[in-house]
Amino acid sequence: MSDNGKGLSEVLSKHEADLQADWIKEQTAGSARRTGAIKEVELRDQCKEFLGLVIEALQGGGDLDVRGPRWNPVRDLLANLSRSRGLQGFTPSETASFVFSLKKPLFARIRRDLSKDGEAMAEATLAATVLLDGLGLYTTEVHQKAREEIIARQQQEMLELSTPVVTLWEGILALPMIGTLDSARTQVVMESLLQKIVDTASSIAIIDITGVPTVDTLTAQHLLKTVTAARLMGAECIISGIRPQIAQTIVHLGVDLGDVTTKASLADALAVALERTGRAVRRVRAGS
Amino acid sequence: MERIPILRMGGFLLVTIQVDMHDRLVTTLQDELTTMIAQTGAHGVLIDISSLDMVDSFIGRMIGDIAGMSRVLDAETVVVGMRPAVAITLVELGLSLAGVRTALDVEKGMGLLRAATRRRLAEADDGGVER
Amino acid sequence: MVVSKDEIMEIRASDHVVLVRQAVRKWSTELGFGLVDQTKIITAASELARNTLDYGGGGTVRLEAVESGGRRGLRLIFEDQGPGIVDLEKALTDGYTTGKGMGMGLSGSKRLVNEFDIVSRVGEGTRVTITRWK
């Protein structure tokens, strides 16, 4: 492949300036509605830097493996570009078109310069295709990774929002859990509940799992650990809202809830909590 | 020499652990505490560990031992103020400090000990023991 | 895995266990560990440093700030030239003890970290390597 790189490298070096001009034209025409989003000047700088770095990478042996260390500077440039475009709301194809739109002007130059030597032209074209495809795919990859990072961050935020610990009464906390309990989520919940116990000096915490569709062994163990940790801190946990299926699962899984207080409903749990903190609820007149 | 102070609070003793524990310190503490329980006739010991940012099995054992020694001397031990991260770690480590009572803070710990003392007196009354 | 920083500390006396704990606290804080993660690695370090002292007759711990696949972590390597462990499997069982601990040292520390490795030769010594990722 080293010769392919050489032919391509020569074409690129020779036409660097007018290639850049055509390429920019290609991009501003191709995505007319985006021209405002990236300033012409910025685009020109990016194109210029990209071409310069590609020529540099191709010099001294035509290694076309864009994952190789020789291509680090080019990849860094593309990664930055991809990330910033991703944040500006560009689609992956719009981002990748930065690289792909170079094909048309570049192929035209290759054809013009090497038309006399059919083999050299085919090789240079192949080299250009391999190179630009590799780099184009790389931008898509970075773009996607940037989006994934955003999703992961939002998931984390949701995780924190979805586990509110509320005070039911002075010294009595409740944690209404909703949705599937996976290991990571249970851990976040566990930590925020224990912290709230300290912050509010509450000696009883009710963990209500009415809104939890299923419980697996790991989750059940996490719940048990929470109860044990709370006990070490000097607080007591009551688990309420255990649905019939979950009760069955817990027994089938062989999870020993030990001496953990469990109640069918949050109301029952609150009654127990009030009683344990020396209080009682009394009807003062006939209700409706 | 480094020492852990033991305070008298009513009929109870309060030990606040604030420093990184090492062997000698533990031995000294256990000596002084047992002596003081015997001297004062205290019926309860509060161990405040709210300053500790970790409890390993060495400290876990120390707490268990203090509780055991106190029990023999007719005093009950309450551990107060364990931090959430410490509690989570302790559970993962596999220690549950069985046989040791816990409370969120010193005030709640005192409440526990008072209630225990009242129960003890009531039982003594029921048993018809003259005082 | 890239090691960006390392340090070797002696574990020859009870006070050294305290110093190891303080160093691990400092390093894990610098690495940006959350409070629970910090507490877990400090506790594991405390257990293992005490093992090195009590059963290994003293030794060293090597602290390493490591990086792998974009993750940062703390690796601790405890080494002693003591009698070694005859039955590793048994030593890793909850509640098994030959000394004054609670028999939670090895098995418990294993649960507190992400990676745990132990090599022991009778008559030559023991090396325990633990890593906790951020």
Coordinates of C-alpha atoms in Angstrom, one line a residue:
Chain A
M1 CA 0.0 0.0 0.0
S2 CA 3.0 2.3 0.4
D3 CA 2.9 3.4 -3.3
N4 CA -0.8 4.3 -3.2
G5 CA -0.1 6.7 -0.4
K6 CA 2.7 8.3 -2.4
G7 CA 0.6 9.0 -5.4
L8 CA -2.1 10.5 -3.3
S9 CA 0.3 12.4 -1.2
E10 CA 1.7 14.1 -4.3
V11 CA -1.7 15.1 -5.6
L12 CA -2.6 16.5 -2.2
S13 CA 0.6 18.5 -1.8
K14 CA 0.4 19.9 -5.3
H15 CA -3.2 21.1 -5.2
E16 CA -3.5 21.9 -1.5
A17 CA -4.7 25.5 -2.0
D18 CA -7.3 25.0 -4.8
L19 CA -8.4 21.7 -3.2
Q20 CA -9.2 23.6 -0.1
A21 CA -11.2 26.2 -2.0
D22 CA -13.2 23.6 -3.9
W23 CA -13.8 21.6 -0.8
I24 CA -15.1 24.6 1.2
K25 CA -17.4 25.4 -1.8
E26 CA -18.6 21.8 -1.7
Q27 CA -19.5 22.0 1.9
T28 CA -21.2 25.3 1.9
A29 CA -23.3 24.3 -1.1
G30 CA -24.0 20.8 0.2
S31 CA -25.5 21.9 3.5
A32 CA -26.8 25.3 2.7
R33 CA -29.0 25.5 5.8
R34 CA -26.0 25.0 8.0
T35 CA -23.8 27.7 6.6
G36 CA -24.8 30.0 9.3
A37 CA -24.0 27.6 12.0
I38 CA -20.3 27.4 11.3
K39 CA -18.6 30.6 10.3
E40 CA -16.8 30.6 7.0
V41 CA -13.5 31.6 8.6
E42 CA -13.7 28.8 11.1
L43 CA -14.5 26.3 8.4
R44 CA -11.6 27.5 6.3
D45 CA -9.2 27.1 9.2
Q46 CA -10.5 23.6 9.9
C47 CA -10.1 22.6 6.2
K48 CA -6.6 24.1 6.0
E49 CA -5.4 22.4 9.2
F50 CA -6.9 19.1 8.1
L51 CA -5.3 19.1 4.7
G52 CA -2.0 20.1 6.2
L53 CA -2.1 17.3 8.8
V54 CA -3.1 14.7 6.3
I55 CA -0.2 15.6 4.0
E56 CA 2.1 15.5 6.9
A57 CA 0.8 12.0 8.0
L58 CA 1.2 10.7 4.5
Q59 CA 4.8 11.8 4.1
G60 CA 7.5 9.3 4.7
G61 CA 5.7 6.1 3.9
G62 CA 2.0 5.9 3.0
D63 CA 0.6 4.3 6.1
L64 CA -3.2 4.4 5.5
D65 CA -4.2 2.9 8.8
V66 CA -6.0 5.8 10.3
R67 CA -5.9 4.1 13.7
G68 CA -2.1 4.2 13.7
P69 CA -0.1 6.6 15.8
R70 CA 1.0 8.5 12.7
W71 CA -2.6 9.7 12.4
N72 CA -3.0 10.9 16.0
P73 CA -3.0 14.7 15.1
V74 CA -5.6 14.1 12.3
R75 CA -7.8 12.1 14.6
D76 CA -7.5 14.7 17.4
L77 CA -8.6 17.4 15.0
L78 CA -11.6 15.3 13.8
A79 CA -12.5 14.4 17.4
N80 CA -12.7 18.1 18.4
L81 CA -14.6 19.0 15.3
S82 CA -17.0 16.1 15.8
R83 CA -17.6 16.9 19.4
S84 CA -18.2 20.6 18.8
R85 CA -20.6 19.9 15.9
G86 CA -22.4 17.3 18.0
L87 CA -23.0 19.9 20.7
Q88 CA -24.3 22.3 18.1
G89 CA -26.9 19.8 17.1
F90 CA -25.4 18.5 13.9
T91 CA -26.5 15.0 12.8
P92 CA -23.9 12.3 12.5
S93 CA -24.1 12.5 8.6
E94 CA -23.7 16.3 8.6
T95 CA -20.6 15.9 10.8
A96 CA -19.2 13.1 8.7
S97 CA -19.8 15.1 5.5
F98 CA -16.9 17.3 6.5
V99 CA -14.6 14.4 5.5
F100 CA -16.7 12.9 2.7
S101 CA -17.2 16.1 0.8
L102 CA -13.5 16.2 0.1
K103 CA -13.9 13.1 -2.1
K104 CA -15.3 14.9 -5.1
P105 CA -12.7 17.6 -5.5
L106 CA -9.9 15.2 -4.6
F107 CA -11.0 12.5 -7.1
A108 CA -11.2 15.2 -9.8
R109 CA -7.6 16.2 -9.2
I110 CA -6.4 12.6 -9.1
R111 CA -8.1 11.9 -12.5
R112 CA -6.6 15.0 -14.0
D113 CA -3.1 14.4 -12.8
L114 CA -2.8 10.6 -13.3
S115 CA -5.1 10.0 -16.3
K116 CA -2.1 8.9 -18.4
D117 CA -1.2 6.1 -15.9
G118 CA -4.3 4.0 -15.4
E119 CA -2.8 1.9 -12.7
A120 CA -1.5 4.8 -10.7
M121 CA -4.9 6.5 -10.9
A122 CA -6.7 3.4 -9.7
E123 CA -4.3 3.1 -6.8
A124 CA -4.4 6.7 -5.8
T125 CA -8.2 6.6 -5.9
L126 CA -8.3 3.5 -3.8
A127 CA -5.9 5.1 -1.3
A128 CA -8.1 8.2 -1.1
T129 CA -11.2 6.1 -0.6
V130 CA -9.7 4.0 2.1
L131 CA -8.3 7.0 3.9
L132 CA -11.4 9.3 3.7
D133 CA -13.8 6.4 4.6
G134 CA -11.7 5.6 7.6
L135 CA -11.6 9.2 8.8
G136 CA -15.3 9.7 8.0
L137 CA -16.3 6.7 10.0
Y138 CA -14.1 7.9 12.8
T139 CA -16.0 11.2 13.0
T140 CA -19.3 9.3 13.2
E141 CA -17.8 7.2 16.0
V142 CA -16.7 10.2 18.0
H143 CA -20.1 11.9 17.4
Q144 CA -21.9 8.9 18.7
K145 CA -19.6 8.6 21.7
A146 CA -20.3 12.2 22.5
R147 CA -24.0 11.6 22.4
E148 CA -23.6 8.5 24.6
E149 CA -21.8 10.6 27.2
I150 CA -24.7 13.0 27.2
I151 CA -27.2 10.1 27.7
A152 CA -25.1 8.6 30.5
R153 CA -25.0 12.0 32.2
Q154 CA -28.7 12.4 31.9
Q155 CA -29.3 8.9 33.2
Q156 CA -27.2 9.8 36.3
E157 CA -29.2 13.0 36.8
M158 CA -32.5 11.0 36.4
L159 CA -31.2 8.5 38.9
E160 CA -30.7 11.2 41.5
L161 CA -34.0 12.8 40.7
S162 CA -36.0 9.6 40.8
T163 CA -35.2 8.7 44.4
P164 CA -36.7 11.3 46.6
V165 CA -36.5 10.7 50.3
V166 CA -39.4 12.4 52.1
T167 CA -40.2 13.1 55.7
L168 CA -43.5 11.6 56.7
W169 CA -43.4 12.7 60.3
E170 CA -40.7 14.1 62.6
G171 CA -38.1 11.3 62.8
I172 CA -39.9 9.1 60.1
L173 CA -38.6 9.0 56.6
A174 CA -40.1 7.4 53.5
L175 CA -38.5 6.3 50.3
P176 CA -41.1 5.5 47.7
M177 CA -39.3 3.5 45.0
I178 CA -40.6 3.4 41.5
G179 CA -39.4 1.4 38.5
T180 CA -36.9 -1.4 38.1
L181 CA -34.2 -1.6 40.7
D182 CA -30.9 -2.4 39.2
S183 CA -27.7 -2.6 41.1
A184 CA -26.4 0.9 40.3
R185 CA -29.7 2.5 41.1
T186 CA -30.2 0.7 44.4
Q187 CA -26.7 1.8 45.5
V188 CA -27.5 5.5 44.8
V189 CA -30.8 5.1 46.7
M190 CA -29.1 3.4 49.5
E191 CA -26.6 6.2 49.9
S192 CA -29.1 9.0 49.7
L193 CA -31.4 7.3 52.2
L194 CA -28.6 6.8 54.7
Q195 CA -27.4 10.4 54.3
K196 CA -30.9 11.7 54.8
I197 CA -31.3 9.6 58.0
V198 CA -28.2 11.5 59.4
D199 CA -29.3 14.9 58.1
T200 CA -32.8 14.6 59.6
A201 CA -31.9 12.5 62.6
S202 CA -34.7 10.1 61.7
S203 CA -34.7 6.9 63.6
I204 CA -37.2 5.1 61.3
A205 CA -37.1 4.8 57.5
I206 CA -39.8 3.2 55.4
I207 CA -38.7 1.8 52.1
D208 CA -41.9 1.4 50.0
I209 CA -41.5 -0.8 47.0
T210 CA -45.2 -0.7 45.7
G211 CA -43.9 0.8 42.5
V212 CA -41.3 -1.8 41.9
P213 CA -42.4 -4.4 39.3
T214 CA -39.8 -7.1 40.0
V215 CA -37.0 -7.9 42.5
D216 CA -34.0 -10.1 41.7
T217 CA -31.5 -11.6 44.1
L218 CA -29.0 -8.8 43.8
T219 CA -31.7 -6.1 44.5
A220 CA -33.0 -8.0 47.4
Q221 CA -29.5 -8.3 48.8
H222 CA -29.0 -4.5 48.3
L223 CA -32.2 -3.8 50.2
L224 CA -31.0 -6.0 53.0
K225 CA -27.6 -4.3 53.1
T226 CA -29.4 -0.9 53.3
V227 CA -31.4 -2.2 56.3
T228 CA -28.2 -3.5 57.9
A229 CA -26.3 -0.3 57.3
A230 CA -29.1 1.8 58.7
R231 CA -29.2 -0.4 61.8
L232 CA -25.5 0.1 62.3
M233 CA -26.1 3.9 62.2
G234 CA -28.9 3.5 64.8
A235 CA -31.9 3.7 62.5
E236 CA -34.5 1.1 61.7
C237 CA -35.9 0.3 58.3
I238 CA -39.4 -1.0 57.5
I239 CA -40.0 -2.4 54.0
S240 CA -43.6 -1.9 52.8
G241 CA -45.6 -2.5 49.6
I242 CA -44.3 -5.9 48.9
R243 CA -46.6 -7.3 46.2
P244 CA -47.6 -11.0 46.3
Q245 CA -45.4 -11.8 43.3
I246 CA -42.4 -10.2 44.9
A247 CA -43.1 -12.0 48.2
Q248 CA -43.1 -15.3 46.2
T249 CA -39.9 -14.3 44.3
I250 CA -38.1 -13.5 47.5
V251 CA -38.9 -16.9 49.0
H252 CA -38.1 -18.7 45.8
L253 CA -34.8 -16.9 45.5
G254 CA -33.9 -18.1 49.0
V255 CA -33.4 -14.5 50.2
D256 CA -33.6 -14.4 54.0
L257 CA -35.1 -11.1 55.1
G258 CA -34.2 -12.1 58.6
D259 CA -35.7 -9.9 61.2
V260 CA -36.5 -7.0 58.9
T261 CA -40.0 -5.6 59.5
T262 CA -42.1 -5.9 56.4
K263 CA -45.6 -4.5 55.9
A264 CA -48.1 -4.9 53.1
S265 CA -48.8 -1.2 52.7
L266 CA -47.2 2.2 53.4
A267 CA -50.1 3.0 55.7
D268 CA -49.4 -0.1 57.9
A269 CA -45.7 0.8 57.9
L270 CA -46.5 4.3 59.1
A271 CA -48.7 3.0 61.8
V272 CA -45.9 0.8 63.1
A273 CA -43.4 3.7 62.8
L274 CA -45.7 6.0 64.8
E275 CA -46.2 3.4 67.4
R276 CA -42.4 2.8 67.7
T277 CA -41.7 6.5 68.2
G278 CA -44.3 6.6 71.0
R279 CA -47.2 8.0 69.0
A280 CA -50.7 6.9 68.1
V281 CA -53.3 8.1 65.7
R282 CA -56.8 8.7 67.2
R283 CA -60.1 9.5 65.5
V284 CA -61.5 12.7 67.1
R285 CA -64.9 12.6 65.5
A286 CA -66.9 10.3 63.2
G287 CA -65.5 10.6 59.7
S288 CA -67.4 10.4 56.5
Chain B
M1 CA 0.9 10.1 75.7
E2 CA -2.1 10.0 73.5
R3 CA -5.3 9.1 75.3
I4 CA -9.0 8.9 74.6
P5 CA -11.0 10.9 77.2
I6 CA -13.8 9.2 79.0
L7 CA -16.5 11.6 80.2
R8 CA -19.2 11.1 82.9
M9 CA -22.7 12.0 81.8
G10 CA -25.2 11.4 84.5
G11 CA -25.1 7.7 85.2
F12 CA -23.4 6.9 82.0
L13 CA -19.9 7.1 80.5
L14 CA -19.2 8.8 77.1
V15 CA -16.2 7.8 75.0
T16 CA -15.6 10.0 71.9
I17 CA -13.2 8.4 69.5
Q18 CA -11.5 11.1 67.4
V19 CA -8.1 9.7 66.5
D20 CA -6.9 6.9 64.3
M21 CA -6.8 4.0 66.6
H22 CA -3.8 1.8 67.1
D23 CA -3.1 -1.1 69.4
R24 CA -1.7 0.7 72.4
L25 CA -4.5 3.3 72.4
V26 CA -7.1 0.5 72.3
T27 CA -5.5 -1.3 75.3
T28 CA -5.3 1.9 77.3
L29 CA -8.9 2.7 76.5
Q30 CA -10.2 -0.7 77.6
D31 CA -8.2 -0.5 80.8
E32 CA -9.4 2.9 81.8
L33 CA -13.0 2.3 80.7
T34 CA -13.4 -0.9 82.7
T35 CA -11.8 0.7 85.7
M36 CA -14.2 3.7 85.5
I37 CA -17.3 1.5 85.1
A38 CA -16.3 -0.4 88.2
Q39 CA -15.5 2.8 90.1
T40 CA -18.6 4.8 89.1
G41 CA -21.1 1.9 88.9
A42 CA -22.2 3.3 85.5
H43 CA -24.9 1.3 83.8
G44 CA -24.3 2.5 80.3
V45 CA -21.4 3.3 78.0
L46 CA -21.8 5.5 74.9
I47 CA -19.1 5.2 72.2
D48 CA -19.3 8.2 69.8
I49 CA -17.7 7.3 66.5
S50 CA -19.0 10.2 64.5
S51 CA -15.5 11.4 63.8
L52 CA -14.3 8.1 62.4
D53 CA -14.1 8.0 58.6
M54 CA -13.6 4.2 58.6
V55 CA -14.1 1.2 60.8
D56 CA -12.2 -1.9 60.0
S57 CA -12.4 -5.3 61.7
F58 CA -9.8 -4.2 64.2
I59 CA -11.9 -1.3 65.5
G60 CA -15.0 -3.5 65.1
R61 CA -13.4 -6.0 67.4
M62 CA -12.5 -3.3 69.8
I63 CA -16.1 -2.1 70.0
G64 CA -17.3 -5.6 70.4
D65 CA -14.8 -6.2 73.2
I66 CA -15.8 -3.0 75.0
A67 CA -19.4 -4.1 74.8
G68 CA -18.6 -7.5 76.1
M69 CA -16.5 -6.2 79.0
S70 CA -19.1 -3.6 79.9
R71 CA -21.8 -6.3 79.9
V72 CA -19.9 -8.4 82.4
L73 CA -19.6 -5.2 84.6
D74 CA -23.4 -4.8 84.2
A75 CA -23.3 -1.8 81.8
E76 CA -24.8 -1.6 78.4
T77 CA -23.0 -0.2 75.4
V78 CA -24.4 2.0 72.7
V79 CA -22.4 2.9 69.6
V80 CA -23.5 6.3 68.2
G81 CA -22.9 8.4 65.2
M82 CA -21.6 6.0 62.6
R83 CA -21.4 7.7 59.2
P84 CA -23.3 6.4 56.2
A85 CA -20.2 5.6 54.1
V86 CA -18.7 3.8 57.1
A87 CA -21.9 1.8 57.7
I88 CA -22.1 0.8 54.0
T89 CA -18.4 -0.3 54.0
L90 CA -18.8 -2.2 57.2
V91 CA -21.8 -4.2 55.8
E92 CA -19.8 -5.0 52.7
L93 CA -16.9 -6.1 54.8
G94 CA -19.2 -8.5 56.5
L95 CA -19.4 -7.1 60.0
S96 CA -22.8 -6.4 61.6
L97 CA -21.6 -5.6 65.2
A98 CA -24.0 -8.2 66.5
G99 CA -24.9 -7.6 70.1
V100 CA -24.0 -4.0 70.1
R101 CA -26.8 -1.4 70.2
T102 CA -26.7 1.7 68.0
A103 CA -28.2 5.2 67.9
L104 CA -28.0 8.1 65.6
D105 CA -26.5 10.6 68.0
V106 CA -25.4 11.0 71.7
E107 CA -28.8 12.3 72.7
K108 CA -30.7 9.4 71.2
G109 CA -28.1 7.0 72.7
M110 CA -28.7 8.5 76.1
G111 CA -32.5 8.0 75.5
L112 CA -31.9 4.3 74.8
L113 CA -29.8 3.9 77.9
R114 CA -32.3 5.7 80.1
A115 CA -35.1 3.5 78.8
A116 CA -33.0 0.4 79.5
T117 CA -32.3 1.6 83.0
R118 CA -36.0 2.2 83.6
R119 CA -36.9 -1.3 82.4
R120 CA -34.2 -2.7 84.6
L121 CA -35.7 -0.9 87.6
A122 CA -39.2 -1.9 86.7
E123 CA -38.2 -5.6 86.4
A124 CA -36.5 -5.3 89.8
D125 CA -39.7 -4.0 91.2
D126 CA -41.8 -6.7 89.6
G127 CA -39.4 -9.3 91.1
G128 CA -40.2 -7.8 94.5
V129 CA -36.5 -7.0 95.2
E130 CA -36.2 -4.6 98.1
R131 CA -34.1 -1.6 97.4
Chain C
M1 CA -2.6 0.0 32.4
V2 CA -0.5 3.1 33.0
V3 CA 1.0 4.0 36.4
S4 CA 1.1 7.7 36.7
K5 CA 2.5 7.9 40.3
D6 CA 3.8 5.5 42.9
E7 CA 5.2 5.4 46.4
I8 CA 6.4 2.7 48.7
M9 CA 5.6 2.7 52.4
E10 CA 7.0 0.5 55.2
I11 CA 4.6 -1.5 57.5
R12 CA 6.7 -2.4 60.5
A13 CA 4.7 -1.1 63.5
S14 CA 1.1 -0.5 64.5
D15 CA 1.6 3.3 63.8
H16 CA 2.5 2.5 60.2
V17 CA -1.0 1.1 59.6
V18 CA -2.4 4.5 60.6
L19 CA 0.1 6.2 58.2
V20 CA -0.9 3.9 55.3
R21 CA -4.5 4.7 55.9
Q22 CA -3.8 8.4 55.8
A23 CA -1.8 8.0 52.6
V24 CA -4.6 6.0 50.9
R25 CA -7.1 8.6 52.0
K26 CA -5.0 11.4 50.5
W27 CA -4.4 9.5 47.2
S28 CA -8.1 8.5 46.8
T29 CA -9.2 12.1 47.4
E30 CA -6.7 13.3 44.8
L31 CA -8.1 10.7 42.3
G32 CA -11.5 12.1 42.9
F33 CA -13.1 9.1 44.5
G34 CA -16.6 9.5 46.0
L35 CA -17.0 9.2 49.7
V36 CA -18.2 5.6 49.8
D37 CA -15.4 4.5 47.4
Q38 CA -12.8 6.3 49.5
T39 CA -14.1 4.6 52.6
K40 CA -14.0 1.2 51.0
I41 CA -10.4 1.4 49.8
I42 CA -9.2 2.9 53.0
T43 CA -10.9 0.1 55.0
A44 CA -9.4 -2.6 52.7
A45 CA -6.0 -1.0 53.0
S46 CA -6.3 -0.9 56.8
E47 CA -7.2 -4.6 56.9
L48 CA -4.4 -5.7 54.6
A49 CA -1.8 -3.5 56.2
R50 CA -2.7 -5.1 59.5
N51 CA -2.4 -8.5 58.0
T52 CA 1.0 -7.7 56.6
L53 CA 2.0 -6.6 60.1
D54 CA 0.4 -9.3 62.2
Y55 CA 0.8 -12.4 60.0
G56 CA 3.6 -11.4 57.6
G57 CA 5.9 -10.0 60.3
G58 CA 5.9 -6.6 58.6
G59 CA 6.5 -5.6 55.0
T60 CA 5.7 -2.9 52.6
V61 CA 2.8 -1.4 50.6
R62 CA 3.2 0.1 47.2
L63 CA 0.7 2.7 46.2
E64 CA 0.0 3.3 42.5
A65 CA -2.3 5.8 40.8
V66 CA -3.3 3.8 37.6
E67 CA -5.2 4.5 34.5
S68 CA -6.7 2.0 32.0
G69 CA -9.2 2.5 29.3
G70 CA -10.1 6.0 30.4
R71 CA -10.7 4.9 34.0
R72 CA -8.6 6.0 36.9
G73 CA -8.0 3.9 39.9
L74 CA -5.8 3.2 42.9
R75 CA -3.8 0.1 43.2
L76 CA -2.2 -1.1 46.4
I77 CA 0.4 -3.9 46.6
F78 CA 1.1 -5.4 50.0
E79 CA 4.2 -7.5 50.3
D80 CA 5.8 -9.4 53.2
Q81 CA 8.5 -12.0 53.6
G82 CA 6.6 -13.8 56.3
P83 CA 5.6 -17.5 56.7
G84 CA 3.1 -17.4 53.9
I85 CA -0.4 -18.8 53.9
V86 CA -0.7 -22.6 53.9
D87 CA -4.4 -22.8 52.8
L88 CA -5.3 -19.8 50.7
E89 CA -8.8 -21.0 50.1
K90 CA -9.5 -21.3 53.8
A91 CA -7.9 -17.9 54.5
L92 CA -10.3 -16.4 52.1
T93 CA -13.3 -17.8 53.9
D94 CA -15.5 -15.5 56.0
G95 CA -14.9 -15.9 59.7
Y96 CA -11.6 -17.9 59.4
T97 CA -8.9 -16.5 61.6
T98 CA -5.7 -17.5 63.1
G99 CA -5.0 -14.3 65.0
K100 CA -6.7 -11.5 66.9
G101 CA -8.9 -10.2 64.1
M102 CA -12.4 -11.2 63.3
G103 CA -11.5 -13.3 60.3
M104 CA -12.9 -10.8 57.9
G105 CA -9.6 -9.3 56.7
L106 CA -8.9 -11.1 53.5
S107 CA -12.4 -12.1 52.4
G108 CA -13.9 -8.8 53.5
S109 CA -11.3 -6.7 51.7
K110 CA -11.9 -8.6 48.6
R111 CA -15.5 -7.5 48.6
L112 CA -14.4 -3.8 49.1
V113 CA -12.4 -3.6 45.9
N114 CA -12.9 -4.2 42.2
E115 CA -9.8 -6.4 41.7
F116 CA -8.1 -8.7 44.1
D117 CA -5.1 -10.9 43.7
I118 CA -3.2 -12.9 46.2
V119 CA 0.1 -14.9 45.8
S120 CA 1.5 -16.7 48.8
R121 CA 4.4 -19.2 49.1
V122 CA 5.0 -21.0 52.4
G123 CA 8.2 -19.9 53.9
E124 CA 8.7 -17.1 51.4
G125 CA 5.9 -14.5 51.9
T126 CA 2.7 -13.1 50.6
R127 CA 1.7 -10.5 48.1
V128 CA -1.8 -9.1 47.9
T129 CA -2.7 -6.7 45.1
I130 CA -6.0 -4.7 45.1
T131 CA -7.4 -2.1 42.7
R132 CA -10.4 0.1 43.1
W133 CA -11.6 2.0 40.1
K134 CA -13.2 5.4 40.3

